[in-house]
Amino acid sequence: MSNTAGDPGAQAHRHAAYVALLAALAGLMFGLDVGVISGAQQFIQREFAVSDRMLEHIVSSMMFGAAVGAACAGWLSGHFGRKRSLVFSAALFVAGSLACAVAWSPESLIAARIALGLAIGVAAFTAPLYLAEIAPEDKRGAMISTYQLMITIGIFVAFLSDLAFSYTESWRWMLGIIALPGALFLLGVLGLPESPRWLVLRGRSTDATTVLRKLRGDDAIATREVADIEAQLQTPQSGLRLFMENRNFRRSVGLGVLLQVVQQLTGINVVMYYAPRIFQDLGYATSAQMWFTAIVGLTNVLATFIAIGFVDRWGRRPILYAGFVVMAVGLGVVGTLMHAGMGTQAERLLAVAMLLVFVVGFAFSAGPLVWTLCSEIQPLKGRDFGIGVSTVTNWVGTFIVGATFLTLLNHFGHAQTFWLYAAFNAAFILFTWALVPETKGVTLEKIERNLMEGKPLRRIGQ
Ligand code: BGC
């Protein structure tokens, strides 16, 4: 970046830090939203005297809201702009978490959690889109990893807060406290400029230049970037049309959907949303349940670093193979121990350890990699559409897993439920072999060319 106006270097640096902070906060909110309900469940169940079925509704209503939110986010952010969508979702997040805290009945809690879900669905789609549009090229990759890592940190922080409030059984505080980071996020996004790309899309190139001049601190760069965006927009992003007309694009969208279905059927959100319940069923008292859950959260954070460190060295496919093997073994052993009845303390501890092994397996593989692959495999012209469809699938999948876990436990038994998920993971080894491309070190252009030439999906990275 050349130095012409003021101190553009320092300004650009401040800007990058600010955008990174926003990325971090958006990921944190995502994670808080996921993590917050697990510790609150048993107290909610006691206070409202509800069945497991109703509890499932309370847990999964948020995921339902998020699926709807993600499905509407493309339209929202196209119509009102990225910034206003983010402001809307942050405000709804604050309102939703406060409404959860004051819920007076199971039904009102469900309504509040749907609102919270809508908020996170919109944010989960819009934040990465905004970041990709506004970040300088060389910062984009780092920003995506930050976002991923912050999701797991958000979950961990929510587990810690649940642990702290569990001593007083204050489930309302557990659910309400996340309004604070939400408010911080709201303040943060209010200070953001609108996305230059969206401004150009709306024919407001002069405004886009003004924004970019401030962001990059250099007139020439700003003018050039606006010209680049204008040129890019000559090839319009008509994802839906491309989807109807182009079989190859349908293949990549289908693969994105499958990848997210696979990610959810690993069973990770059984643990993220119901960990204390699992530990309760293993025979542990409340305080031990909460401590183990916090350890699950920490394990999830730490193992994500393995993926960040190795994904560009080992490649996607080997990491996925390893992950599915570890997950299948982890859950298989948990199921077997539950089948055997876990008579001794040692067996119970082994079950906890194997559940942690499962979390490690997910966090270094399918967790971050599915998101990475979902954005790498879509051709430029349909990228927003393709990523939108897979993001919605992620939440629909989470919803199905969250809405059925307790029913599975009660109808089929603990061992059978964990074996079922273990079997899914074993099957995903085959899925990886048959369909997942190796995209390590390949340019997106090359992947796109291979896809459009009709190469088999697993070979579009070669
Ligand atoms: C998944 C979420 C999950 C989280 C756990 C993400 O990659 O999409 O559904 O709760 O990982 O860390």
Short mmCIF file of C-alpha atoms and ligand atoms in Angstrom, two decimals:
data_model
loop_
_atom_site.label_atom_id
_atom_site.label_comp_id
_atom_site.label_asym_id
_atom_site.label_seq_id
_atom_site.Cartn_x
_atom_site.Cartn_y
_atom_site.Cartn_z
CA MET A 1 0.00 0.00 0.00
CA SER A 2 1.56 3.35 -1.05
CA ASN A 3 1.59 6.39 1.20
CA THR A 4 -0.27 9.37 -0.21
CA ALA A 5 -2.94 10.69 2.16
CA GLY A 6 -2.16 11.22 5.88
CA ASP A 7 -0.84 8.03 7.40
CA PRO A 8 -2.58 5.39 5.35
CA GLY A 9 -0.45 2.56 6.73
CA ALA A 10 -1.65 3.16 10.27
CA GLN A 11 -5.19 3.70 9.11
CA ALA A 12 -5.27 0.50 7.10
CA HIS A 13 -3.82 -1.31 10.08
CA ARG A 14 -6.51 0.05 12.39
CA HIS A 15 -9.12 -0.91 9.86
CA ALA A 16 -7.85 -4.47 9.55
CA ALA A 17 -7.82 -4.82 13.33
CA TYR A 18 -11.36 -3.50 13.53
CA VAL A 19 -12.67 -5.88 10.87
CA ALA A 20 -10.85 -8.79 12.54
CA LEU A 21 -12.47 -7.84 15.83
CA LEU A 22 -15.86 -7.84 14.18
CA ALA A 23 -15.15 -11.28 12.68
CA ALA A 24 -14.17 -12.49 16.12
CA LEU A 25 -17.31 -11.11 17.74
CA ALA A 26 -19.61 -12.60 15.09
CA GLY A 27 -18.04 -16.03 15.61
CA LEU A 28 -18.20 -15.59 19.36
CA MET A 29 -21.93 -14.86 19.19
CA PHE A 30 -22.49 -17.94 17.03
CA GLY A 31 -20.68 -20.05 19.65
CA LEU A 32 -22.38 -18.47 22.64
CA ASP A 33 -25.71 -19.20 21.04
CA VAL A 34 -24.78 -22.85 20.55
CA GLY A 35 -23.27 -23.39 23.99
CA VAL A 36 -25.60 -21.51 26.24
CA ILE A 37 -28.53 -23.93 26.42
CA SER A 38 -26.76 -27.12 27.46
CA GLY A 39 -26.11 -26.09 31.05
CA ALA A 40 -29.48 -24.43 31.48
CA GLN A 41 -31.60 -27.42 30.46
CA GLN A 42 -31.97 -29.32 33.68
CA PHE A 43 -32.94 -26.19 35.62
CA ILE A 44 -35.45 -25.19 32.95
CA GLN A 45 -36.87 -28.70 32.95
CA ARG A 46 -37.27 -28.56 36.70
CA GLU A 47 -38.78 -25.08 36.91
CA PHE A 48 -41.30 -25.56 34.08
CA ALA A 49 -41.82 -29.27 34.82
CA VAL A 50 -41.59 -30.23 31.14
CA SER A 51 -41.06 -33.59 29.42
CA ASP A 52 -37.97 -34.54 27.42
CA ARG A 53 -40.01 -33.96 24.27
CA MET A 54 -40.78 -30.37 25.26
CA LEU A 55 -37.15 -29.88 26.26
CA GLU A 56 -36.11 -30.95 22.75
CA HIS A 57 -38.43 -28.28 21.36
CA ILE A 58 -36.88 -25.65 23.63
CA VAL A 59 -33.36 -26.65 22.57
CA SER A 60 -34.01 -27.03 18.85
CA SER A 61 -36.31 -24.01 18.33
CA MET A 62 -33.17 -21.84 18.12
CA MET A 63 -31.78 -24.01 15.32
CA PHE A 64 -35.08 -23.81 13.47
CA GLY A 65 -34.94 -20.00 13.73
CA ALA A 66 -31.35 -20.05 12.50
CA ALA A 67 -32.24 -22.13 9.44
CA VAL A 68 -35.01 -19.66 8.56
CA GLY A 69 -32.71 -16.71 9.30
CA ALA A 70 -29.94 -18.08 7.08
CA ALA A 71 -32.47 -18.74 4.31
CA CYS A 72 -33.72 -15.12 4.44
CA ALA A 73 -30.30 -13.56 4.96
CA GLY A 74 -29.39 -13.50 1.26
CA TRP A 75 -32.46 -11.46 0.44
CA LEU A 76 -32.11 -9.23 3.51
CA SER A 77 -28.48 -8.38 2.88
CA GLY A 78 -29.11 -7.85 -0.82
CA HIS A 79 -32.10 -5.60 -0.24
CA PHE A 80 -31.15 -3.58 2.83
CA GLY A 81 -27.40 -3.94 2.66
CA ARG A 82 -24.88 -5.92 4.66
CA LYS A 83 -24.48 -3.39 7.42
CA ARG A 84 -28.18 -2.98 8.14
CA SER A 85 -28.63 -6.77 8.16
CA LEU A 86 -25.84 -7.05 10.71
CA VAL A 87 -27.29 -4.26 12.84
CA PHE A 88 -30.68 -5.95 12.66
CA SER A 89 -29.29 -9.33 13.69
CA ALA A 90 -27.22 -7.87 16.55
CA ALA A 91 -30.26 -5.99 17.91
CA LEU A 92 -32.42 -9.10 17.60
CA PHE A 93 -29.71 -11.13 19.33
CA VAL A 94 -29.75 -8.76 22.33
CA ALA A 95 -33.56 -8.69 22.45
CA GLY A 96 -33.79 -12.47 22.01
CA SER A 97 -31.36 -13.29 24.81
CA LEU A 98 -33.10 -10.89 27.20
CA ALA A 99 -36.47 -12.40 26.25
CA CYS A 100 -35.08 -15.88 27.04
CA ALA A 101 -34.02 -14.64 30.46
CA VAL A 102 -37.52 -13.44 31.37
CA ALA A 103 -39.49 -16.28 29.73
CA TRP A 104 -42.55 -17.15 31.83
CA SER A 105 -43.53 -20.42 30.13
CA PRO A 106 -42.05 -23.09 27.87
CA GLU A 107 -43.89 -21.53 24.93
CA SER A 108 -42.52 -18.04 25.56
CA LEU A 109 -39.04 -19.49 25.89
CA ILE A 110 -39.46 -21.26 22.55
CA ALA A 111 -40.58 -18.02 20.90
CA ALA A 112 -37.60 -16.14 22.36
CA ARG A 113 -35.21 -18.85 21.17
CA ILE A 114 -36.65 -18.74 17.66
CA ALA A 115 -35.89 -14.99 17.63
CA LEU A 116 -32.38 -15.66 18.89
CA GLY A 117 -31.96 -18.26 16.15
CA LEU A 118 -33.18 -15.86 13.46
CA ALA A 119 -30.55 -13.39 14.66
CA ILE A 120 -27.72 -15.88 14.49
CA GLY A 121 -28.88 -17.28 11.15
CA VAL A 122 -28.74 -13.84 9.58
CA ALA A 123 -25.38 -13.05 11.21
CA ALA A 124 -23.87 -16.43 10.29
CA PHE A 125 -24.57 -15.74 6.64
CA THR A 126 -23.93 -11.99 6.50
CA ALA A 127 -20.79 -11.65 8.62
CA PRO A 128 -18.54 -13.88 6.48
CA LEU A 129 -20.02 -12.34 3.32
CA TYR A 130 -19.30 -8.82 4.57
CA LEU A 131 -15.83 -9.80 5.67
CA ALA A 132 -15.00 -11.34 2.32
CA GLU A 133 -16.21 -8.18 0.58
CA ILE A 134 -14.36 -5.71 2.72
CA ALA A 135 -11.14 -7.45 3.77
CA PRO A 136 -7.97 -6.88 1.79
CA GLU A 137 -7.12 -9.96 -0.30
CA ASP A 138 -4.19 -11.09 1.84
CA LYS A 139 -6.20 -11.03 5.08
CA ARG A 140 -9.12 -13.15 3.92
CA GLY A 141 -7.84 -16.62 4.82
CA ALA A 142 -6.73 -15.58 8.27
CA MET A 143 -10.10 -13.99 8.87
CA ILE A 144 -11.97 -17.22 8.08
CA SER A 145 -9.85 -19.20 10.56
CA THR A 146 -10.36 -16.54 13.24
CA TYR A 147 -14.10 -16.82 12.71
CA GLN A 148 -14.00 -20.62 13.07
CA LEU A 149 -11.88 -20.56 16.17
CA MET A 150 -14.11 -17.96 17.78
CA ILE A 151 -17.15 -20.22 17.35
CA THR A 152 -15.48 -22.83 19.53
CA ILE A 153 -14.31 -20.17 22.01
CA GLY A 154 -17.89 -18.86 22.18
CA ILE A 155 -19.16 -22.34 23.01
CA PHE A 156 -16.46 -22.74 25.67
CA VAL A 157 -17.22 -19.35 27.25
CA ALA A 158 -20.93 -20.23 27.35
CA PHE A 159 -20.09 -23.54 29.04
CA LEU A 160 -17.95 -21.68 31.62
CA SER A 161 -20.72 -19.20 32.32
CA ASP A 162 -23.17 -22.10 32.68
CA LEU A 163 -20.76 -23.71 35.12
CA ALA A 164 -20.55 -20.50 37.20
CA PHE A 165 -24.31 -19.98 37.32
CA SER A 166 -25.05 -23.67 37.94
CA TYR A 167 -24.13 -23.31 41.61
CA THR A 168 -27.12 -21.01 42.10
CA GLU A 169 -29.16 -22.85 39.44
CA SER A 170 -29.71 -19.47 37.73
CA TRP A 171 -30.69 -20.56 34.25
CA ARG A 172 -32.13 -17.10 33.51
CA TRP A 173 -28.71 -15.56 34.03
CA MET A 174 -27.11 -18.23 31.83
CA LEU A 175 -29.41 -17.30 28.96
CA GLY A 176 -29.49 -13.54 29.62
CA ILE A 177 -25.81 -12.80 30.13
CA ILE A 178 -24.99 -13.25 26.45
CA ALA A 179 -26.92 -10.03 25.76
CA LEU A 180 -23.74 -8.27 26.94
CA PRO A 181 -21.40 -9.48 24.16
CA GLY A 182 -24.40 -9.03 21.87
CA ALA A 183 -24.61 -5.35 22.81
CA LEU A 184 -20.89 -5.01 22.19
CA PHE A 185 -21.35 -6.53 18.75
CA LEU A 186 -24.22 -4.12 18.06
CA LEU A 187 -22.02 -1.15 18.92
CA GLY A 188 -19.27 -2.59 16.76
CA VAL A 189 -21.40 -3.04 13.65
CA LEU A 190 -22.97 0.42 14.05
CA GLY A 191 -19.48 1.81 13.53
CA LEU A 192 -18.89 -0.15 10.31
CA PRO A 193 -19.03 1.28 6.81
CA GLU A 194 -21.39 -0.32 4.29
CA SER A 195 -19.79 -2.91 2.01
CA PRO A 196 -18.31 -1.19 -1.07
CA ARG A 197 -19.35 -4.13 -3.21
CA TRP A 198 -22.98 -3.79 -2.17
CA LEU A 199 -22.84 -0.02 -2.79
CA VAL A 200 -21.58 -0.61 -6.33
CA LEU A 201 -24.26 -3.27 -6.78
CA ARG A 202 -26.82 -0.57 -5.94
CA GLY A 203 -25.28 1.86 -8.42
CA ARG A 204 -23.66 3.96 -5.69
CA SER A 205 -20.08 3.87 -6.95
CA THR A 206 -19.24 7.32 -5.55
CA ASP A 207 -20.20 6.19 -2.03
CA ALA A 208 -18.19 3.01 -2.57
CA THR A 209 -15.14 5.05 -3.51
CA THR A 210 -15.56 7.21 -0.40
CA VAL A 211 -15.74 4.12 1.83
CA LEU A 212 -12.74 2.48 0.18
CA ARG A 213 -10.71 5.67 0.35
CA LYS A 214 -11.18 5.65 4.11
CA LEU A 215 -10.51 1.93 4.42
CA ARG A 216 -7.42 1.73 2.25
CA GLY A 217 -6.20 5.27 2.89
CA ASP A 218 -5.23 5.70 -0.75
CA ASP A 219 -7.18 7.39 -3.54
CA ALA A 220 -5.64 5.43 -6.37
CA ILE A 221 -6.25 2.07 -4.71
CA ALA A 222 -9.85 3.02 -3.90
CA THR A 223 -10.60 4.04 -7.47
CA ARG A 224 -8.97 0.90 -8.83
CA GLU A 225 -10.89 -1.38 -6.46
CA VAL A 226 -14.21 0.22 -7.41
CA ALA A 227 -13.35 -0.26 -11.08
CA ASP A 228 -12.49 -3.92 -10.31
CA ILE A 229 -15.80 -4.46 -8.56
CA GLU A 230 -17.67 -2.85 -11.45
CA ALA A 231 -15.88 -5.13 -13.89
CA GLN A 232 -16.63 -8.19 -11.77
CA LEU A 233 -20.29 -7.29 -11.61
CA GLN A 234 -20.45 -7.45 -15.38
CA THR A 235 -20.76 -11.19 -14.81
CA PRO A 236 -23.80 -11.08 -12.58
CA GLN A 237 -24.11 -13.44 -9.60
CA SER A 238 -27.26 -15.22 -10.63
CA GLY A 239 -26.84 -18.32 -8.51
CA LEU A 240 -30.39 -19.57 -8.90
CA ARG A 241 -30.35 -19.26 -12.71
CA LEU A 242 -26.98 -20.98 -12.85
CA PHE A 243 -28.37 -23.72 -10.63
CA MET A 244 -31.33 -24.33 -12.97
CA GLU A 245 -29.22 -24.22 -16.11
CA ASN A 246 -25.93 -25.81 -15.19
CA ARG A 247 -25.60 -29.43 -14.16
CA ASN A 248 -22.05 -28.98 -12.94
CA PHE A 249 -23.05 -26.19 -10.60
CA ARG A 250 -25.83 -28.42 -9.27
CA ARG A 251 -23.13 -30.98 -8.46
CA SER A 252 -21.11 -28.52 -6.38
CA VAL A 253 -24.20 -27.24 -4.59
CA GLY A 254 -25.19 -30.86 -3.91
CA LEU A 255 -21.74 -31.62 -2.54
CA GLY A 256 -21.96 -28.57 -0.23
CA VAL A 257 -25.30 -29.84 1.06
CA LEU A 258 -23.93 -33.36 1.59
CA LEU A 259 -20.85 -32.05 3.40
CA GLN A 260 -23.03 -30.19 5.88
CA VAL A 261 -25.35 -33.18 6.35
CA VAL A 262 -22.26 -35.29 7.04
CA GLN A 263 -20.92 -32.70 9.50
CA GLN A 264 -24.14 -32.77 11.48
CA LEU A 265 -24.58 -36.56 11.38
CA THR A 266 -21.21 -36.99 13.04
CA GLY A 267 -23.27 -36.24 16.13
CA ILE A 268 -21.18 -33.30 17.32
CA ASN A 269 -24.19 -31.27 18.35
CA VAL A 270 -25.52 -34.08 20.48
CA VAL A 271 -22.51 -33.29 22.64
CA MET A 272 -22.54 -29.50 22.20
CA TYR A 273 -26.21 -29.15 23.13
CA TYR A 274 -26.69 -32.05 25.55
CA ALA A 275 -23.31 -32.69 27.23
CA PRO A 276 -24.53 -32.24 30.83
CA ARG A 277 -27.43 -34.58 30.14
CA ILE A 278 -25.03 -37.22 28.79
CA PHE A 279 -22.84 -36.89 31.88
CA GLN A 280 -25.95 -37.09 34.05
CA ASP A 281 -26.91 -40.35 32.36
CA LEU A 282 -23.37 -41.60 32.94
CA GLY A 283 -24.14 -41.19 36.64
CA TYR A 284 -22.48 -37.90 37.50
CA ALA A 285 -23.90 -35.21 39.83
CA THR A 286 -24.64 -31.66 38.64
CA SER A 287 -21.33 -30.05 39.49
CA ALA A 288 -19.31 -32.83 37.84
CA GLN A 289 -21.58 -32.59 34.76
CA MET A 290 -20.83 -28.88 34.44
CA TRP A 291 -17.09 -29.31 34.92
CA PHE A 292 -16.91 -32.08 32.34
CA THR A 293 -18.93 -29.94 29.94
CA ALA A 294 -16.46 -27.09 30.38
CA ILE A 295 -13.65 -29.55 29.62
CA VAL A 296 -15.52 -30.61 26.47
CA GLY A 297 -15.63 -26.93 25.42
CA LEU A 298 -11.93 -26.42 26.09
CA THR A 299 -11.03 -29.61 24.21
CA ASN A 300 -13.06 -28.36 21.25
CA VAL A 301 -11.10 -25.07 21.21
CA LEU A 302 -7.66 -26.67 21.58
CA ALA A 303 -8.19 -29.35 18.94
CA THR A 304 -9.28 -26.70 16.42
CA PHE A 305 -5.66 -25.50 16.45
CA ILE A 306 -4.61 -28.88 15.05
CA ALA A 307 -6.73 -28.18 11.98
CA ILE A 308 -5.44 -24.63 11.63
CA GLY A 309 -1.87 -25.88 11.84
CA PHE A 310 -2.10 -28.88 9.55
CA VAL A 311 -4.87 -28.35 7.02
CA ASP A 312 -2.57 -26.83 4.40
CA ARG A 313 0.19 -29.36 5.06
CA TRP A 314 -1.64 -32.69 5.22
CA GLY A 315 -4.56 -31.85 2.97
CA ARG A 316 -8.29 -32.20 3.41
CA ARG A 317 -8.84 -35.87 2.67
CA PRO A 318 -6.25 -37.40 5.06
CA ILE A 319 -7.48 -35.17 7.88
CA LEU A 320 -11.10 -36.15 7.22
CA TYR A 321 -10.22 -39.87 7.12
CA ALA A 322 -8.41 -39.56 10.44
CA GLY A 323 -11.26 -37.54 11.95
CA PHE A 324 -14.00 -40.00 11.00
CA VAL A 325 -11.96 -42.97 12.30
CA VAL A 326 -11.35 -41.21 15.63
CA MET A 327 -15.01 -40.18 15.91
CA ALA A 328 -16.33 -43.65 15.04
CA VAL A 329 -14.05 -45.28 17.61
CA GLY A 330 -14.84 -42.66 20.28
CA LEU A 331 -18.60 -42.98 19.98
CA GLY A 332 -18.46 -46.75 19.44
CA VAL A 333 -16.64 -47.21 22.74
CA VAL A 334 -19.01 -44.82 24.55
CA GLY A 335 -21.95 -46.89 23.26
CA THR A 336 -20.31 -50.17 24.28
CA LEU A 337 -19.56 -48.89 27.79
CA MET A 338 -23.15 -47.73 28.12
CA HIS A 339 -24.31 -51.14 26.93
CA ALA A 340 -22.15 -52.84 29.55
CA GLY A 341 -23.78 -50.73 32.26
CA MET A 342 -20.72 -48.86 33.56
CA GLY A 343 -20.57 -50.46 36.96
CA THR A 344 -17.21 -49.00 37.99
CA GLN A 345 -15.83 -45.52 38.37
CA ALA A 346 -13.06 -46.43 35.92
CA GLU A 347 -15.56 -47.38 33.22
CA ARG A 348 -17.46 -44.14 33.68
CA LEU A 349 -14.27 -42.11 33.40
CA LEU A 350 -13.31 -44.04 30.30
CA ALA A 351 -16.68 -43.09 28.77
CA VAL A 352 -15.97 -39.41 29.50
CA ALA A 353 -12.50 -39.75 28.01
CA MET A 354 -13.86 -41.38 24.84
CA LEU A 355 -16.44 -38.62 24.46
CA LEU A 356 -13.53 -36.15 24.59
CA VAL A 357 -11.69 -38.23 21.98
CA PHE A 358 -14.75 -37.89 19.77
CA VAL A 359 -14.76 -34.09 20.23
CA VAL A 360 -11.06 -33.94 19.32
CA GLY A 361 -11.79 -35.98 16.19
CA PHE A 362 -14.47 -33.52 15.12
CA ALA A 363 -12.60 -30.34 16.00
CA PHE A 364 -9.50 -31.18 13.95
CA SER A 365 -11.44 -32.46 10.95
CA ALA A 366 -15.09 -32.12 9.95
CA GLY A 367 -15.63 -29.01 12.12
CA PRO A 368 -13.44 -26.50 10.32
CA LEU A 369 -12.87 -28.48 7.11
CA VAL A 370 -16.49 -28.72 6.05
CA TRP A 371 -16.79 -24.93 6.16
CA THR A 372 -13.54 -24.54 4.25
CA LEU A 373 -14.54 -27.04 1.55
CA CYS A 374 -18.02 -25.54 1.21
CA SER A 375 -16.55 -22.23 0.16
CA GLU A 376 -13.75 -23.67 -1.98
CA ILE A 377 -15.87 -25.85 -4.24
CA GLN A 378 -18.35 -23.24 -5.49
CA PRO A 379 -17.70 -21.46 -8.78
CA LEU A 380 -17.39 -17.67 -8.51
CA LYS A 381 -20.65 -16.94 -10.29
CA GLY A 382 -22.69 -18.99 -7.88
CA ARG A 383 -20.60 -18.71 -4.73
CA ASP A 384 -23.08 -16.70 -2.62
CA PHE A 385 -25.89 -19.03 -3.62
CA GLY A 386 -23.89 -22.21 -3.04
CA ILE A 387 -22.59 -21.10 0.35
CA GLY A 388 -26.07 -19.87 1.30
CA VAL A 389 -27.62 -23.24 0.51
CA SER A 390 -24.99 -25.16 2.51
CA THR A 391 -25.30 -22.77 5.47
CA VAL A 392 -29.06 -23.35 5.59
CA THR A 393 -28.40 -27.11 5.41
CA ASN A 394 -26.04 -26.81 8.38
CA TRP A 395 -28.82 -25.40 10.53
CA VAL A 396 -31.51 -27.75 9.25
CA GLY A 397 -29.15 -30.63 10.10
CA THR A 398 -28.43 -29.19 13.56
CA PHE A 399 -32.18 -28.83 14.07
CA ILE A 400 -32.87 -32.46 13.17
CA VAL A 401 -30.09 -33.76 15.42
CA GLY A 402 -31.14 -31.48 18.29
CA ALA A 403 -34.82 -32.29 17.95
CA THR A 404 -34.36 -36.06 18.00
CA PHE A 405 -31.58 -36.88 20.48
CA LEU A 406 -33.65 -37.29 23.64
CA THR A 407 -36.32 -39.18 21.70
CA LEU A 408 -33.66 -41.56 20.36
CA LEU A 409 -32.29 -42.07 23.88
CA ASN A 410 -35.73 -42.77 25.31
CA HIS A 411 -36.91 -45.02 22.49
CA PHE A 412 -33.86 -46.96 21.39
CA GLY A 413 -31.57 -46.67 24.38
CA HIS A 414 -28.27 -44.95 25.08
CA ALA A 415 -25.93 -47.55 23.63
CA GLN A 416 -27.95 -47.84 20.40
CA THR A 417 -28.03 -44.06 19.90
CA PHE A 418 -24.27 -43.72 20.23
CA TRP A 419 -23.68 -46.76 18.04
CA LEU A 420 -25.92 -45.20 15.40
CA TYR A 421 -23.74 -42.08 15.28
CA ALA A 422 -20.60 -44.23 15.37
CA ALA A 423 -21.91 -46.11 12.33
CA PHE A 424 -22.57 -42.82 10.51
CA ASN A 425 -18.96 -41.79 11.10
CA ALA A 426 -17.69 -45.11 9.80
CA ALA A 427 -19.82 -44.66 6.67
CA PHE A 428 -18.39 -41.16 6.15
CA ILE A 429 -14.94 -42.68 5.55
CA LEU A 430 -16.48 -44.11 2.40
CA PHE A 431 -18.16 -40.81 1.60
CA THR A 432 -14.80 -39.05 1.83
CA TRP A 433 -13.20 -41.58 -0.48
CA ALA A 434 -15.99 -41.37 -3.05
CA LEU A 435 -16.82 -37.67 -3.16
CA VAL A 436 -14.50 -35.30 -1.32
CA PRO A 437 -11.94 -33.51 -3.48
CA GLU A 438 -8.43 -32.70 -2.26
CA THR A 439 -8.22 -28.91 -2.52
CA LYS A 440 -4.94 -28.34 -0.71
CA GLY A 441 -2.80 -25.80 -2.54
CA VAL A 442 -5.08 -25.63 -5.59
CA THR A 443 -6.33 -22.30 -6.88
CA LEU A 444 -10.06 -21.69 -6.81
CA GLU A 445 -9.94 -21.04 -10.55
CA LYS A 446 -8.56 -24.49 -11.21
CA ILE A 447 -11.19 -26.15 -9.03
CA GLU A 448 -13.85 -24.21 -10.92
CA ARG A 449 -12.44 -25.19 -14.32
CA ASN A 450 -12.37 -28.89 -13.36
CA LEU A 451 -15.88 -28.75 -11.99
CA MET A 452 -17.24 -27.08 -15.07
CA GLU A 453 -15.46 -29.57 -17.33
CA GLY A 454 -17.47 -32.30 -15.66
CA LYS A 455 -14.63 -34.06 -13.81
CA PRO A 456 -15.80 -36.38 -10.99
CA LEU A 457 -16.22 -34.39 -7.79
CA ARG A 458 -13.41 -36.12 -5.96
CA ARG A 459 -11.02 -35.15 -8.74
CA ILE A 460 -11.87 -31.45 -9.14
CA GLY A 461 -8.82 -30.53 -7.10
CA GLN A 462 -6.35 -32.33 -9.37
C1 BGC B 1 -20.63 -26.73 13.40
C2 BGC B 1 -21.60 -26.47 14.52
C3 BGC B 1 -21.02 -27.01 15.81
C4 BGC B 1 -19.63 -26.46 16.05
C5 BGC B 1 -18.98 -27.10 17.23
C6 BGC B 1 -19.29 -26.10 13.72
O1 BGC B 1 -18.38 -26.33 12.69
O2 BGC B 1 -21.14 -26.21 12.19
O3 BGC B 1 -22.83 -27.08 14.25
O4 BGC B 1 -21.85 -26.68 16.90
O5 BGC B 1 -18.80 -26.66 14.91
O6 BGC B 1 -17.68 -26.62 17.43
#
